Amino acid sequence: MTSVLVQPSDKLITIIGGSGFVGRHIVRALARRGYRIRVACRRPDLAGYLQPLGNTGQIMAVQANVRYPASLAAACEGAYAVINLTGVLHSAGAQSFDAVHVFGAEASAKAAKAARARVFIQMSAIGADAGSTAAYARSKAEGEKLARANFPGAIVLRPSIVFGPEDSFFNRFAEMARFSPFLPLIGGGETQFQPVFAGDVGEAVVRLIDAGEADGKTYELGGPEAFSFKQLMQFTLDTIGRSRALLPLPWGIAKVQAAIMGLLPNPMLTVDQVEMLRHDNVVSEEARREQRTLEGLGVVPQGIEGIVPGYLYRYRKAGQFTAPKGIPE
């Protein structure tokens, strides 16, 4: 990849947890604007793939862990803006929901405040709710609350399912379809989602930092169209050219299976995720009215049809040489 020719900025942006899936898209978007970027992560020695996203010396990975505030203080020193992306999909050991989503959000906001950063952005999720039956949703809501308590004007981003080449949604179910004779439709597959492209999330972050205003708002980020879980499973199958049964799975059975899977080191399904599936994962009408959306930030969201086939082709029987359903060979 060639270097990015941009006008360099003297503003430093610290991205806590920036070496993950969403982080690399935010790093790319910031690099294109010329910002200096400090990526705070647990294993900076494994984050070398971020370097080609910017010019020489523009991106620097440093060691930090949200469970150790002193490391965050060092990572945020001199930062114009701080973004906290840390999150886990299931709670286990030291990487628990409380440690990462709650304590981590509080520690990150405190570090940003101590560094006198102009902007602090806390990554959350649509579905964050203090009254939820899912510990994941409750911990995300608590993290939002503590971020705002410790950094006045903290901005919260709540995306729906984020998709992109390294995502854990389309890739996971496409992989499952290679070996399983069916894909499960938990609760019948009627839950609505509004998949948002990781690149659009990155662009939203850049626009908020460009504005330089700690507006204290909660932005809900979704793509141009909502789909049921069943529609997303069928889209995945059509894209990879495989015929599989879509098997409705009642809530009770799904919870039992999730409880068993939850005992594995990297479970495909947890009880928390089943609980989250009981509620639609889409941008609210209130956020639309108040322009707290991608469109409100001037970002035109990209749909799944133009992007997902470009990275799911590897799950087809003959890879890129197999045409997806509906396209002539």
Short mmCIF file of N, CA and C in Angstrom, two decimals, residues 79-235:
data_model
loop_
_atom_site.label_atom_id
_atom_site.label_comp_id
_atom_site.label_asym_id
_atom_site.label_seq_id
_atom_site.Cartn_x
_atom_site.Cartn_y
_atom_site.Cartn_z
N ALA A 79 -2.73 14.50 24.12
CA ALA A 79 -3.73 14.19 23.10
C ALA A 79 -4.77 15.30 22.95
N TYR A 80 -5.09 15.63 21.71
CA TYR A 80 -6.17 16.57 21.40
C TYR A 80 -7.52 15.89 21.58
N ALA A 81 -7.58 14.62 21.22
CA ALA A 81 -8.82 13.84 21.37
C ALA A 81 -8.46 12.42 21.78
N VAL A 82 -9.35 11.81 22.55
CA VAL A 82 -9.17 10.44 23.00
C VAL A 82 -10.42 9.64 22.63
N ILE A 83 -10.21 8.45 22.08
CA ILE A 83 -11.31 7.57 21.70
C ILE A 83 -11.14 6.25 22.43
N ASN A 84 -12.16 5.81 23.13
CA ASN A 84 -12.10 4.52 23.81
C ASN A 84 -12.94 3.50 23.06
N LEU A 85 -12.26 2.52 22.46
CA LEU A 85 -12.94 1.49 21.67
C LEU A 85 -12.99 0.14 22.37
N THR A 86 -12.42 0.04 23.55
CA THR A 86 -12.30 -1.27 24.18
C THR A 86 -13.66 -1.90 24.46
N GLY A 87 -13.74 -3.19 24.20
CA GLY A 87 -14.99 -3.92 24.44
C GLY A 87 -14.78 -5.40 24.26
N VAL A 88 -15.60 -6.19 24.92
CA VAL A 88 -15.57 -7.65 24.79
C VAL A 88 -16.99 -8.14 24.55
N LEU A 89 -17.11 -9.24 23.79
CA LEU A 89 -18.43 -9.79 23.48
C LEU A 89 -18.91 -10.76 24.54
N HIS A 90 -17.96 -11.35 25.29
CA HIS A 90 -18.35 -12.22 26.39
C HIS A 90 -17.42 -11.97 27.57
N SER A 91 -17.96 -12.12 28.75
CA SER A 91 -17.23 -11.81 29.98
C SER A 91 -16.49 -13.04 30.48
N ALA A 92 -15.17 -12.91 30.66
CA ALA A 92 -14.38 -14.04 31.12
C ALA A 92 -13.10 -13.56 31.80
N GLY A 93 -12.86 -14.05 33.00
CA GLY A 93 -11.63 -13.74 33.72
C GLY A 93 -11.38 -12.26 33.88
N ALA A 94 -10.15 -11.86 33.60
CA ALA A 94 -9.78 -10.45 33.74
C ALA A 94 -10.47 -9.58 32.72
N GLN A 95 -10.88 -10.18 31.60
CA GLN A 95 -11.56 -9.43 30.54
C GLN A 95 -13.08 -9.52 30.75
N SER A 96 -13.53 -9.10 31.91
CA SER A 96 -14.95 -9.13 32.23
C SER A 96 -15.65 -7.87 31.74
N PHE A 97 -16.97 -7.91 31.68
CA PHE A 97 -17.73 -6.72 31.28
C PHE A 97 -17.44 -5.56 32.22
N ASP A 98 -17.40 -5.85 33.52
CA ASP A 98 -17.16 -4.78 34.49
C ASP A 98 -15.77 -4.18 34.31
N ALA A 99 -14.79 -5.04 34.09
CA ALA A 99 -13.41 -4.55 33.97
C ALA A 99 -13.21 -3.72 32.70
N VAL A 100 -13.77 -4.18 31.59
CA VAL A 100 -13.53 -3.51 30.31
C VAL A 100 -14.54 -2.40 30.02
N HIS A 101 -15.83 -2.73 30.11
CA HIS A 101 -16.87 -1.75 29.74
C HIS A 101 -17.11 -0.69 30.80
N VAL A 102 -16.98 -1.05 32.06
CA VAL A 102 -17.30 -0.11 33.14
C VAL A 102 -16.03 0.58 33.65
N PHE A 103 -15.16 -0.19 34.30
CA PHE A 103 -13.92 0.40 34.82
C PHE A 103 -13.10 1.00 33.69
N GLY A 104 -13.06 0.32 32.54
CA GLY A 104 -12.28 0.81 31.41
C GLY A 104 -12.77 2.14 30.88
N ALA A 105 -14.09 2.30 30.78
CA ALA A 105 -14.65 3.57 30.31
C ALA A 105 -14.35 4.69 31.30
N GLU A 106 -14.50 4.40 32.58
CA GLU A 106 -14.22 5.40 33.61
C GLU A 106 -12.75 5.81 33.59
N ALA A 107 -11.86 4.83 33.54
CA ALA A 107 -10.42 5.12 33.55
C ALA A 107 -10.00 5.89 32.30
N SER A 108 -10.59 5.54 31.16
CA SER A 108 -10.25 6.23 29.91
C SER A 108 -10.69 7.69 29.95
N ALA A 109 -11.90 7.92 30.45
CA ALA A 109 -12.42 9.29 30.54
C ALA A 109 -11.58 10.12 31.51
N LYS A 110 -11.19 9.52 32.61
CA LYS A 110 -10.35 10.22 33.58
C LYS A 110 -9.00 10.58 32.96
N ALA A 111 -8.42 9.66 32.20
CA ALA A 111 -7.13 9.92 31.57
C ALA A 111 -7.25 11.04 30.54
N ALA A 112 -8.35 11.03 29.78
CA ALA A 112 -8.57 12.08 28.78
C ALA A 112 -8.74 13.44 29.46
N LYS A 113 -9.46 13.45 30.55
CA LYS A 113 -9.68 14.70 31.31
C LYS A 113 -8.36 15.22 31.87
N ALA A 114 -7.57 14.32 32.47
CA ALA A 114 -6.29 14.73 33.05
C ALA A 114 -5.33 15.25 31.97
N ALA A 115 -5.46 14.72 30.76
CA ALA A 115 -4.60 15.15 29.66
C ALA A 115 -5.10 16.43 29.00
N ARG A 116 -6.25 16.92 29.48
CA ARG A 116 -6.89 18.13 28.94
C ARG A 116 -7.23 17.98 27.46
N ALA A 117 -7.68 16.80 27.11
CA ALA A 117 -8.11 16.56 25.73
C ALA A 117 -9.34 17.40 25.42
N ARG A 118 -9.47 17.79 24.18
CA ARG A 118 -10.61 18.61 23.76
C ARG A 118 -11.86 17.75 23.58
N VAL A 119 -11.68 16.54 23.09
CA VAL A 119 -12.80 15.65 22.78
C VAL A 119 -12.54 14.26 23.35
N PHE A 120 -13.58 13.65 23.91
CA PHE A 120 -13.51 12.26 24.34
C PHE A 120 -14.70 11.52 23.75
N ILE A 121 -14.41 10.41 23.07
CA ILE A 121 -15.46 9.61 22.43
C ILE A 121 -15.47 8.22 23.04
N GLN A 122 -16.63 7.81 23.52
CA GLN A 122 -16.79 6.48 24.11
C GLN A 122 -17.60 5.60 23.16
N MET A 123 -17.01 4.50 22.72
CA MET A 123 -17.73 3.57 21.85
C MET A 123 -18.63 2.67 22.69
N SER A 124 -19.91 2.67 22.36
CA SER A 124 -20.88 1.83 23.07
C SER A 124 -21.57 0.94 22.04
N ALA A 125 -22.86 0.75 22.18
CA ALA A 125 -23.59 -0.11 21.23
C ALA A 125 -25.08 0.18 21.33
N ILE A 126 -25.77 0.08 20.19
CA ILE A 126 -27.23 0.15 20.24
C ILE A 126 -27.70 -1.01 21.11
N GLY A 127 -28.57 -0.72 22.02
CA GLY A 127 -29.02 -1.76 22.95
C GLY A 127 -28.49 -1.55 24.34
N ALA A 128 -27.53 -0.63 24.51
CA ALA A 128 -27.03 -0.31 25.85
C ALA A 128 -28.19 0.18 26.70
N ASP A 129 -28.41 -0.46 27.84
CA ASP A 129 -29.60 -0.16 28.64
C ASP A 129 -29.35 -0.60 30.08
N ALA A 130 -29.45 0.34 31.00
CA ALA A 130 -29.21 0.05 32.41
C ALA A 130 -30.22 -0.95 32.97
N GLY A 131 -31.39 -1.06 32.33
CA GLY A 131 -32.43 -1.97 32.82
C GLY A 131 -32.51 -3.26 32.05
N SER A 132 -31.54 -3.53 31.20
CA SER A 132 -31.57 -4.73 30.36
C SER A 132 -31.37 -6.01 31.17
N THR A 133 -31.89 -7.12 30.66
CA THR A 133 -31.66 -8.42 31.28
C THR A 133 -30.30 -8.96 30.89
N ALA A 134 -29.62 -8.33 29.93
CA ALA A 134 -28.30 -8.76 29.46
C ALA A 134 -27.21 -7.96 30.16
N ALA A 135 -26.27 -8.67 30.78
CA ALA A 135 -25.17 -8.00 31.48
C ALA A 135 -24.35 -7.14 30.53
N TYR A 136 -24.21 -7.58 29.28
CA TYR A 136 -23.46 -6.82 28.27
C TYR A 136 -24.09 -5.43 28.11
N ALA A 137 -25.40 -5.38 27.92
CA ALA A 137 -26.10 -4.11 27.69
C ALA A 137 -26.03 -3.22 28.93
N ARG A 138 -26.16 -3.83 30.11
CA ARG A 138 -26.09 -3.04 31.35
C ARG A 138 -24.69 -2.44 31.53
N SER A 139 -23.66 -3.23 31.25
CA SER A 139 -22.30 -2.73 31.43
C SER A 139 -21.97 -1.62 30.44
N LYS A 140 -22.49 -1.72 29.22
CA LYS A 140 -22.28 -0.66 28.23
C LYS A 140 -22.94 0.63 28.70
N ALA A 141 -24.15 0.53 29.24
CA ALA A 141 -24.86 1.71 29.73
C ALA A 141 -24.12 2.34 30.91
N GLU A 142 -23.60 1.51 31.80
CA GLU A 142 -22.86 2.01 32.95
C GLU A 142 -21.57 2.69 32.49
N GLY A 143 -20.95 2.14 31.46
CA GLY A 143 -19.74 2.76 30.92
C GLY A 143 -20.02 4.13 30.35
N GLU A 144 -21.15 4.27 29.64
CA GLU A 144 -21.55 5.58 29.11
C GLU A 144 -21.72 6.59 30.26
N LYS A 145 -22.39 6.15 31.30
CA LYS A 145 -22.67 7.03 32.45
C LYS A 145 -21.37 7.51 33.10
N LEU A 146 -20.44 6.59 33.32
CA LEU A 146 -19.19 6.96 33.97
C LEU A 146 -18.29 7.80 33.06
N ALA A 147 -18.36 7.57 31.76
CA ALA A 147 -17.59 8.38 30.83
C ALA A 147 -18.03 9.83 30.92
N ARG A 148 -19.32 10.04 30.95
CA ARG A 148 -19.85 11.41 31.02
C ARG A 148 -19.61 12.05 32.39
N ALA A 149 -19.63 11.22 33.43
CA ALA A 149 -19.40 11.75 34.78
C ALA A 149 -17.96 12.24 34.94
N ASN A 150 -17.04 11.62 34.20
CA ASN A 150 -15.62 11.95 34.36
C ASN A 150 -15.05 12.81 33.25
N PHE A 151 -15.80 12.98 32.17
CA PHE A 151 -15.39 13.88 31.10
C PHE A 151 -16.63 14.63 30.61
N PRO A 152 -16.90 15.82 31.15
CA PRO A 152 -18.07 16.58 30.72
C PRO A 152 -18.08 16.79 29.21
N GLY A 153 -19.20 16.47 28.59
CA GLY A 153 -19.30 16.62 27.15
C GLY A 153 -18.84 15.40 26.37
N ALA A 154 -18.59 14.29 27.07
CA ALA A 154 -18.17 13.06 26.40
C ALA A 154 -19.20 12.67 25.35
N ILE A 155 -18.71 12.26 24.18
CA ILE A 155 -19.57 11.84 23.08
C ILE A 155 -19.67 10.31 23.09
N VAL A 156 -20.88 9.81 22.92
CA VAL A 156 -21.11 8.37 22.90
C VAL A 156 -21.55 7.95 21.51
N LEU A 157 -20.93 6.89 20.99
CA LEU A 157 -21.33 6.32 19.71
C LEU A 157 -21.97 4.96 19.95
N ARG A 158 -23.16 4.79 19.39
CA ARG A 158 -23.87 3.51 19.51
C ARG A 158 -24.12 2.93 18.11
N PRO A 159 -23.24 2.10 17.61
CA PRO A 159 -23.47 1.49 16.30
C PRO A 159 -24.33 0.24 16.40
N SER A 160 -24.99 -0.10 15.30
CA SER A 160 -25.64 -1.40 15.18
C SER A 160 -24.53 -2.40 14.86
N ILE A 161 -24.84 -3.55 14.30
CA ILE A 161 -23.81 -4.51 13.91
C ILE A 161 -22.86 -3.84 12.92
N VAL A 162 -21.56 -3.90 13.22
CA VAL A 162 -20.57 -3.29 12.34
C VAL A 162 -20.01 -4.36 11.40
N PHE A 163 -20.02 -4.07 10.10
CA PHE A 163 -19.50 -5.05 9.15
C PHE A 163 -18.30 -4.50 8.41
N GLY A 164 -17.50 -5.42 7.89
CA GLY A 164 -16.29 -5.09 7.17
C GLY A 164 -15.47 -6.35 7.02
N PRO A 165 -14.37 -6.32 6.29
CA PRO A 165 -13.59 -7.53 5.99
C PRO A 165 -13.22 -8.38 7.20
N GLU A 166 -13.01 -7.77 8.35
CA GLU A 166 -12.59 -8.53 9.53
C GLU A 166 -13.72 -8.74 10.52
N ASP A 167 -14.98 -8.52 10.12
CA ASP A 167 -16.07 -8.57 11.09
C ASP A 167 -16.28 -9.98 11.66
N SER A 168 -16.98 -10.03 12.78
CA SER A 168 -17.27 -11.30 13.44
C SER A 168 -18.72 -11.71 13.26
N PHE A 169 -19.43 -11.06 12.35
CA PHE A 169 -20.83 -11.41 12.10
C PHE A 169 -20.95 -12.20 10.79
N PHE A 170 -20.79 -11.53 9.66
CA PHE A 170 -20.92 -12.22 8.37
C PHE A 170 -19.87 -13.32 8.22
N ASN A 171 -18.65 -13.05 8.63
CA ASN A 171 -17.60 -14.06 8.54
C ASN A 171 -17.93 -15.29 9.37
N ARG A 172 -18.47 -15.07 10.55
CA ARG A 172 -18.77 -16.20 11.45
C ARG A 172 -19.85 -17.10 10.88
N PHE A 173 -20.93 -16.50 10.37
CA PHE A 173 -22.02 -17.32 9.86
C PHE A 173 -21.67 -17.94 8.49
N ALA A 174 -20.85 -17.24 7.71
CA ALA A 174 -20.39 -17.82 6.44
C ALA A 174 -19.51 -19.03 6.71
N GLU A 175 -18.67 -18.95 7.72
CA GLU A 175 -17.82 -20.07 8.11
C GLU A 175 -18.68 -21.24 8.59
N MET A 176 -19.70 -20.92 9.39
CA MET A 176 -20.59 -21.97 9.89
C MET A 176 -21.29 -22.69 8.74
N ALA A 177 -21.67 -21.92 7.72
CA ALA A 177 -22.39 -22.50 6.58
C ALA A 177 -21.53 -23.45 5.76
N ARG A 178 -20.22 -23.37 5.90
CA ARG A 178 -19.34 -24.29 5.17
C ARG A 178 -19.47 -25.72 5.68
N PHE A 179 -19.82 -25.88 6.96
CA PHE A 179 -19.83 -27.20 7.57
C PHE A 179 -21.20 -27.64 8.10
N SER A 180 -22.01 -26.67 8.51
CA SER A 180 -23.30 -27.02 9.10
C SER A 180 -24.39 -27.13 8.03
N PRO A 181 -25.32 -28.10 8.19
CA PRO A 181 -26.42 -28.24 7.21
C PRO A 181 -27.50 -27.19 7.40
N PHE A 182 -27.39 -26.39 8.48
CA PHE A 182 -28.40 -25.36 8.73
C PHE A 182 -27.77 -24.18 9.46
N LEU A 183 -28.48 -23.04 9.41
CA LEU A 183 -28.13 -21.87 10.21
C LEU A 183 -29.29 -21.60 11.15
N PRO A 184 -29.02 -21.32 12.42
CA PRO A 184 -30.09 -21.13 13.40
C PRO A 184 -30.73 -19.74 13.31
N LEU A 185 -32.04 -19.72 13.45
CA LEU A 185 -32.78 -18.46 13.52
C LEU A 185 -33.32 -18.33 14.94
N ILE A 186 -32.55 -17.68 15.78
CA ILE A 186 -32.92 -17.57 17.19
C ILE A 186 -34.19 -16.74 17.34
N GLY A 187 -35.16 -17.32 18.04
CA GLY A 187 -36.44 -16.64 18.22
C GLY A 187 -37.21 -16.47 16.92
N GLY A 188 -36.87 -17.26 15.92
CA GLY A 188 -37.55 -17.16 14.63
C GLY A 188 -36.86 -16.27 13.64
N GLY A 189 -35.83 -15.54 14.08
CA GLY A 189 -35.07 -14.70 13.16
C GLY A 189 -35.73 -13.40 12.78
N GLU A 190 -36.65 -12.93 13.62
CA GLU A 190 -37.39 -11.70 13.28
C GLU A 190 -36.73 -10.42 13.79
N THR A 191 -35.72 -10.54 14.66
CA THR A 191 -35.05 -9.36 15.20
C THR A 191 -34.46 -8.52 14.06
N GLN A 192 -34.65 -7.21 14.14
CA GLN A 192 -34.20 -6.29 13.11
C GLN A 192 -32.81 -5.72 13.43
N PHE A 193 -31.98 -5.66 12.40
CA PHE A 193 -30.64 -5.08 12.51
C PHE A 193 -30.44 -4.04 11.41
N GLN A 194 -29.51 -3.12 11.66
CA GLN A 194 -29.20 -2.08 10.68
C GLN A 194 -27.69 -2.04 10.49
N PRO A 195 -27.12 -3.03 9.81
CA PRO A 195 -25.66 -3.15 9.71
C PRO A 195 -24.99 -1.87 9.19
N VAL A 196 -23.91 -1.48 9.86
CA VAL A 196 -23.20 -0.26 9.49
C VAL A 196 -21.76 -0.61 9.12
N PHE A 197 -21.28 -0.03 8.03
CA PHE A 197 -19.92 -0.30 7.55
C PHE A 197 -18.89 0.33 8.47
N ALA A 198 -17.85 -0.43 8.80
CA ALA A 198 -16.81 0.06 9.71
C ALA A 198 -16.15 1.33 9.18
N GLY A 199 -16.02 1.43 7.87
CA GLY A 199 -15.44 2.64 7.28
C GLY A 199 -16.30 3.87 7.53
N ASP A 200 -17.61 3.69 7.57
CA ASP A 200 -18.52 4.81 7.86
C ASP A 200 -18.43 5.22 9.33
N VAL A 201 -18.21 4.23 10.20
CA VAL A 201 -18.00 4.55 11.62
C VAL A 201 -16.73 5.38 11.76
N GLY A 202 -15.69 4.99 11.03
CA GLY A 202 -14.44 5.74 11.06
C GLY A 202 -14.62 7.17 10.57
N GLU A 203 -15.39 7.35 9.51
CA GLU A 203 -15.64 8.69 8.98
C GLU A 203 -16.44 9.52 9.98
N ALA A 204 -17.38 8.90 10.68
CA ALA A 204 -18.16 9.63 11.70
C ALA A 204 -17.25 10.14 12.81
N VAL A 205 -16.33 9.29 13.24
CA VAL A 205 -15.40 9.68 14.30
C VAL A 205 -14.55 10.87 13.85
N VAL A 206 -14.04 10.81 12.63
CA VAL A 206 -13.21 11.89 12.11
C VAL A 206 -13.98 13.20 12.07
N ARG A 207 -15.22 13.15 11.64
CA ARG A 207 -16.01 14.38 11.55
C ARG A 207 -16.28 14.98 12.93
N LEU A 208 -16.47 14.15 13.92
CA LEU A 208 -16.66 14.65 15.28
C LEU A 208 -15.38 15.28 15.81
N ILE A 209 -14.24 14.69 15.49
CA ILE A 209 -12.96 15.26 15.93
C ILE A 209 -12.64 16.52 15.15
N ASP A 210 -12.94 16.53 13.86
CA ASP A 210 -12.74 17.74 13.06
C ASP A 210 -13.53 18.92 13.66
N ALA A 211 -14.76 18.62 14.12
CA ALA A 211 -15.60 19.68 14.71
C ALA A 211 -15.00 20.19 16.01
N GLY A 212 -14.31 19.32 16.74
CA GLY A 212 -13.63 19.73 17.97
C GLY A 212 -14.55 20.18 19.07
N GLU A 213 -15.76 19.65 19.09
CA GLU A 213 -16.74 20.08 20.10
C GLU A 213 -17.15 18.91 20.98
N ALA A 214 -16.99 19.07 22.28
CA ALA A 214 -17.44 18.05 23.24
C ALA A 214 -18.93 18.28 23.47
N ASP A 215 -19.76 17.78 22.54
CA ASP A 215 -21.17 18.13 22.56
C ASP A 215 -22.02 17.26 23.48
N GLY A 216 -21.45 16.20 24.04
CA GLY A 216 -22.16 15.37 25.00
C GLY A 216 -23.31 14.57 24.43
N LYS A 217 -23.39 14.44 23.13
CA LYS A 217 -24.51 13.75 22.50
C LYS A 217 -24.24 12.24 22.34
N THR A 218 -25.33 11.51 22.16
CA THR A 218 -25.25 10.09 21.84
C THR A 218 -25.66 9.90 20.39
N TYR A 219 -24.73 9.42 19.56
CA TYR A 219 -25.00 9.21 18.14
C TYR A 219 -25.28 7.73 17.89
N GLU A 220 -26.36 7.46 17.17
CA GLU A 220 -26.72 6.09 16.81
C GLU A 220 -26.37 5.87 15.34
N LEU A 221 -25.51 4.89 15.10
CA LEU A 221 -24.98 4.68 13.76
C LEU A 221 -25.53 3.41 13.14
N GLY A 222 -26.21 3.56 12.03
CA GLY A 222 -26.77 2.42 11.32
C GLY A 222 -26.60 2.61 9.82
N GLY A 223 -26.71 1.52 9.08
CA GLY A 223 -26.59 1.58 7.64
C GLY A 223 -27.85 2.10 6.98
N PRO A 224 -27.93 2.05 5.66
CA PRO A 224 -29.07 2.64 4.94
C PRO A 224 -30.35 1.81 5.02
N GLU A 225 -30.24 0.56 5.50
CA GLU A 225 -31.40 -0.32 5.47
C GLU A 225 -31.40 -1.28 6.66
N ALA A 226 -32.60 -1.57 7.16
CA ALA A 226 -32.75 -2.55 8.25
C ALA A 226 -33.15 -3.90 7.66
N PHE A 227 -32.64 -4.97 8.27
CA PHE A 227 -32.93 -6.33 7.85
C PHE A 227 -33.28 -7.17 9.07
N SER A 228 -34.10 -8.19 8.86
CA SER A 228 -34.32 -9.16 9.92
C SER A 228 -33.12 -10.08 9.97
N PHE A 229 -32.95 -10.76 11.09
CA PHE A 229 -31.85 -11.71 11.22
C PHE A 229 -31.97 -12.79 10.14
N LYS A 230 -33.18 -13.20 9.85
CA LYS A 230 -33.41 -14.21 8.81
C LYS A 230 -32.95 -13.70 7.45
N GLN A 231 -33.25 -12.45 7.14
CA GLN A 231 -32.82 -11.88 5.86
C GLN A 231 -31.30 -11.82 5.76
N LEU A 232 -30.63 -11.52 6.87
CA LEU A 232 -29.17 -11.45 6.86
C LEU A 232 -28.55 -12.83 6.66
N MET A 233 -29.18 -13.85 7.24
CA MET A 233 -28.69 -15.22 7.05
C MET A 233 -28.88 -15.64 5.59
N GLN A 234 -30.03 -15.30 5.00
CA GLN A 234 -30.27 -15.66 3.61
C GLN A 234 -29.32 -14.91 2.68
N PHE A 235 -29.06 -13.65 2.99
CA PHE A 235 -28.11 -12.86 2.21
C PHE A 235 -26.72 -13.49 2.25
#
